[in-house]
Amino acid sequence: MYKIYAPLWIGTSRKLYIAADYAGMPIEKVAMTFDQNKTPEYLKNPNGKYPTLETPDGRFLFESNAIIRYIAKYDKSKGLYGADVFEEALVDQWLDWYAIECHPTFHNVIVPYFGGSYNKEEHKAHEQKLRNLLKILNDHLKLRTFIVGHRITVADIAIYSSLWIAFRFVFDEKYR
């Protein structure tokens, strides 16, 4: 049995649970609180962050995009990593685009809604940048059902899982 250690509700956990379900990978969800990643047991993971995947043979992976790529390759017949080498590269492209371009901006936009610090001018700049980035994604999806290829991939799962909280709690109908 694979184990995923993480707070159950965060987007990085959510994407791994969904991907594992699509891949048919048996997982145990090991719920963590935000301070449990400092225990000696958990610090077997040298990064000390979550989520972490423990394989049935006791090896550990950290960083959610590394884990989701691993999960996508669990059963290649599911197509979660794309249909061919080019689609695999496209999946990597979108995972990296979101992690590098969108997620930091997205984080800066939603944190004030959940009690983080707020600077009106900075927040407006982050919101505009996020709108521009989401426009890239929206324009890409205008002629497609999925981000890559003709079926769901971990690119779809990862981006959805990160954005769901904002679309659920922050972005109102007008914003959408």
Tab-separated table of C-alpha atoms in Angstrom:
chain	number	residue	atom	x	y	z
A	1	MET	CA	0.000	0.000	0.000
A	2	TYR	CA	1.237	3.463	-0.877
A	3	LYS	CA	0.883	6.202	1.736
A	4	ILE	CA	0.440	9.908	1.127
A	5	TYR	CA	1.303	12.085	4.120
A	6	ALA	CA	-0.334	15.509	3.994
A	7	PRO	CA	-3.118	17.697	5.348
A	8	LEU	CA	-6.181	16.213	3.643
A	9	TRP	CA	-7.686	19.440	2.331
A	10	ILE	CA	-4.813	21.260	0.597
A	11	GLY	CA	-4.647	21.403	-3.203
A	12	THR	CA	-1.333	19.573	-3.406
A	13	SER	CA	-2.874	16.653	-1.510
A	14	ARG	CA	-6.086	16.786	-3.500
A	15	LYS	CA	-4.273	16.415	-6.824
A	16	LEU	CA	-2.419	13.330	-5.591
A	17	TYR	CA	-5.560	11.655	-4.269
A	18	ILE	CA	-7.427	12.293	-7.519
A	19	ALA	CA	-4.505	11.129	-9.670
A	20	ALA	CA	-4.073	7.972	-7.573
A	21	ASP	CA	-7.780	7.231	-7.968
A	22	TYR	CA	-7.577	7.631	-11.762
A	23	ALA	CA	-4.403	5.523	-11.862
A	24	GLY	CA	-5.905	2.748	-9.762
A	25	MET	CA	-3.074	3.110	-7.224
A	26	PRO	CA	-4.053	1.902	-3.750
A	27	ILE	CA	-3.234	4.643	-1.251
A	28	GLU	CA	-3.631	5.300	2.420
A	29	LYS	CA	-4.245	8.943	3.277
A	30	VAL	CA	-2.172	9.822	6.325
A	31	ALA	CA	-3.704	13.039	7.619
A	32	MET	CA	-1.255	15.540	9.025
A	33	THR	CA	-1.560	18.818	10.831
A	34	PHE	CA	0.705	21.693	9.906
A	35	ASP	CA	3.151	21.005	12.728
A	36	GLN	CA	3.542	17.248	12.268
A	37	ASN	CA	6.129	17.665	9.524
A	38	LYS	CA	8.706	18.569	12.200
A	39	THR	CA	8.673	15.197	13.994
A	40	PRO	CA	11.733	12.920	13.791
A	41	GLU	CA	9.604	10.238	12.102
A	42	TYR	CA	8.485	12.610	9.366
A	43	LEU	CA	11.922	14.114	8.890
A	44	LYS	CA	12.974	10.863	7.184
A	45	ASN	CA	11.833	13.039	4.299
A	46	PRO	CA	14.879	15.324	4.075
A	47	ASN	CA	12.809	18.197	2.732
A	48	GLY	CA	10.514	18.123	5.765
A	49	LYS	CA	7.563	19.256	3.656
A	50	TYR	CA	4.360	17.627	2.634
A	51	PRO	CA	2.945	15.983	0.731
A	52	THR	CA	5.188	12.948	0.815
A	53	LEU	CA	4.587	9.586	-0.840
A	54	GLU	CA	5.835	6.428	0.842
A	55	THR	CA	6.106	3.424	-1.472
A	56	PRO	CA	5.219	-0.109	-0.302
A	57	ASP	CA	8.948	-0.874	0.010
A	58	GLY	CA	9.533	2.104	2.339
A	59	ARG	CA	11.043	4.611	-0.071
A	60	PHE	CA	9.936	8.248	0.001
A	61	LEU	CA	9.218	10.888	-2.636
A	62	PHE	CA	8.599	14.537	-1.883
A	63	GLU	CA	7.447	17.472	-4.049
A	64	SER	CA	3.900	17.121	-5.299
A	65	ASN	CA	4.744	17.359	-9.012
A	66	ALA	CA	7.342	14.584	-8.716
A	67	ILE	CA	4.763	12.480	-6.886
A	68	ILE	CA	2.009	13.152	-9.411
A	69	ARG	CA	4.354	12.208	-12.267
A	70	TYR	CA	5.187	8.977	-10.444
A	71	ILE	CA	1.494	8.242	-9.955
A	72	ALA	CA	0.787	8.967	-13.630
A	73	LYS	CA	3.341	6.316	-14.590
A	74	TYR	CA	1.908	3.727	-12.171
A	75	ASP	CA	-0.329	2.310	-14.920
A	76	LYS	CA	0.657	3.805	-18.261
A	77	SER	CA	-2.431	2.317	-19.921
A	78	LYS	CA	-4.518	4.954	-18.098
A	79	GLY	CA	-2.882	7.684	-20.202
A	80	LEU	CA	-2.474	10.078	-17.278
A	81	TYR	CA	0.926	11.152	-18.583
A	82	GLY	CA	-0.197	11.484	-22.198
A	83	ALA	CA	-0.505	9.162	-25.168
A	84	ASP	CA	3.053	9.478	-26.481
A	85	VAL	CA	6.415	11.109	-25.788
A	86	PHE	CA	5.286	14.473	-27.185
A	87	GLU	CA	2.179	14.504	-24.990
A	88	GLU	CA	4.355	13.600	-21.992
A	89	ALA	CA	6.395	16.718	-22.735
A	90	LEU	CA	3.183	18.758	-22.998
A	91	VAL	CA	2.046	17.433	-19.609
A	92	ASP	CA	5.421	18.468	-18.163
A	93	GLN	CA	5.090	21.856	-19.848
A	94	TRP	CA	1.710	22.573	-18.242
A	95	LEU	CA	2.723	21.201	-14.827
A	96	ASP	CA	5.816	23.426	-14.868
A	97	TRP	CA	3.918	26.429	-16.259
A	98	TYR	CA	1.423	26.216	-13.446
A	99	ALA	CA	4.025	25.603	-10.715
A	100	ILE	CA	6.366	28.380	-11.860
A	101	GLU	CA	4.068	30.991	-13.392
A	102	CYS	CA	0.667	30.586	-11.791
A	103	HIS	CA	0.927	29.070	-8.357
A	104	PRO	CA	3.019	31.814	-6.714
A	105	THR	CA	0.718	34.488	-8.136
A	106	PHE	CA	-2.378	32.490	-7.260
A	107	HIS	CA	-1.068	32.095	-3.711
A	108	ASN	CA	-0.517	35.854	-3.395
A	109	VAL	CA	-4.085	36.483	-4.544
A	110	ILE	CA	-5.861	34.095	-2.174
A	111	VAL	CA	-3.766	34.394	1.016
A	112	PRO	CA	-5.383	37.690	2.132
A	113	TYR	CA	-8.806	36.015	1.969
A	114	PHE	CA	-7.621	33.472	4.513
A	115	GLY	CA	-6.040	35.872	6.993
A	116	GLY	CA	-2.691	36.641	5.345
A	117	SER	CA	-1.201	40.090	4.976
A	118	TYR	CA	-2.808	42.494	2.522
A	119	ASN	CA	-1.394	45.386	0.535
A	120	LYS	CA	-4.006	46.827	-1.808
A	121	GLU	CA	-1.615	47.811	-4.643
A	122	GLU	CA	0.322	44.548	-4.532
A	123	HIS	CA	-2.893	42.568	-4.402
A	124	LYS	CA	-4.279	44.374	-7.457
A	125	ALA	CA	-1.050	43.660	-9.360
A	126	HIS	CA	-1.165	39.971	-8.417
A	127	GLU	CA	-4.834	39.751	-9.401
A	128	GLN	CA	-4.095	41.265	-12.811
A	129	LYS	CA	-1.175	38.934	-13.406
A	130	LEU	CA	-3.331	35.949	-12.416
A	131	ARG	CA	-6.105	37.088	-14.773
A	132	ASN	CA	-3.536	37.232	-17.598
A	133	LEU	CA	-2.252	33.753	-16.774
A	134	LEU	CA	-5.741	32.280	-16.497
A	135	LYS	CA	-6.553	33.856	-19.859
A	136	ILE	CA	-3.695	31.824	-21.371
A	137	LEU	CA	-5.231	28.665	-19.930
A	138	ASN	CA	-8.746	29.655	-20.938
A	139	ASP	CA	-7.675	30.461	-24.505
A	140	HIS	CA	-5.895	27.116	-24.717
A	141	LEU	CA	-9.040	25.296	-23.570
A	142	LYS	CA	-11.430	27.111	-25.921
A	143	LEU	CA	-10.909	24.462	-28.589
A	144	ARG	CA	-10.110	21.548	-26.290
A	145	THR	CA	-11.797	19.468	-23.639
A	146	PHE	CA	-8.518	18.560	-21.927
A	147	ILE	CA	-5.267	20.441	-21.455
A	148	VAL	CA	-3.287	17.744	-23.296
A	149	GLY	CA	-4.619	15.234	-25.798
A	150	HIS	CA	-8.039	13.629	-25.806
A	151	ARG	CA	-8.324	12.411	-22.228
A	152	ILE	CA	-7.652	13.606	-18.725
A	153	THR	CA	-4.003	13.841	-17.706
A	154	VAL	CA	-2.261	14.844	-14.527
A	155	ALA	CA	-1.953	18.347	-16.022
A	156	ASP	CA	-5.752	18.702	-15.810
A	157	ILE	CA	-5.837	17.198	-12.329
A	158	ALA	CA	-3.001	19.329	-10.947
A	159	ILE	CA	-4.263	22.639	-12.276
A	160	TYR	CA	-7.847	21.957	-11.234
A	161	SER	CA	-6.788	20.881	-7.751
A	162	SER	CA	-4.848	24.047	-7.183
A	163	LEU	CA	-7.510	26.386	-8.507
A	164	TRP	CA	-10.584	24.770	-6.947
A	165	ILE	CA	-10.289	26.570	-3.610
A	166	ALA	CA	-10.172	29.985	-5.277
A	167	PHE	CA	-13.114	29.215	-7.521
A	168	ARG	CA	-15.008	27.880	-4.541
A	169	PHE	CA	-14.283	30.647	-2.030
A	170	VAL	CA	-12.649	33.656	-3.695
A	171	PHE	CA	-13.512	34.129	-7.366
A	172	ASP	CA	-17.116	35.233	-7.617
A	173	GLU	CA	-19.347	34.736	-10.650
A	174	LYS	CA	-18.271	38.072	-12.157
A	175	TYR	CA	-14.590	37.094	-11.862
A	176	ARG	CA	-15.262	33.714	-13.471
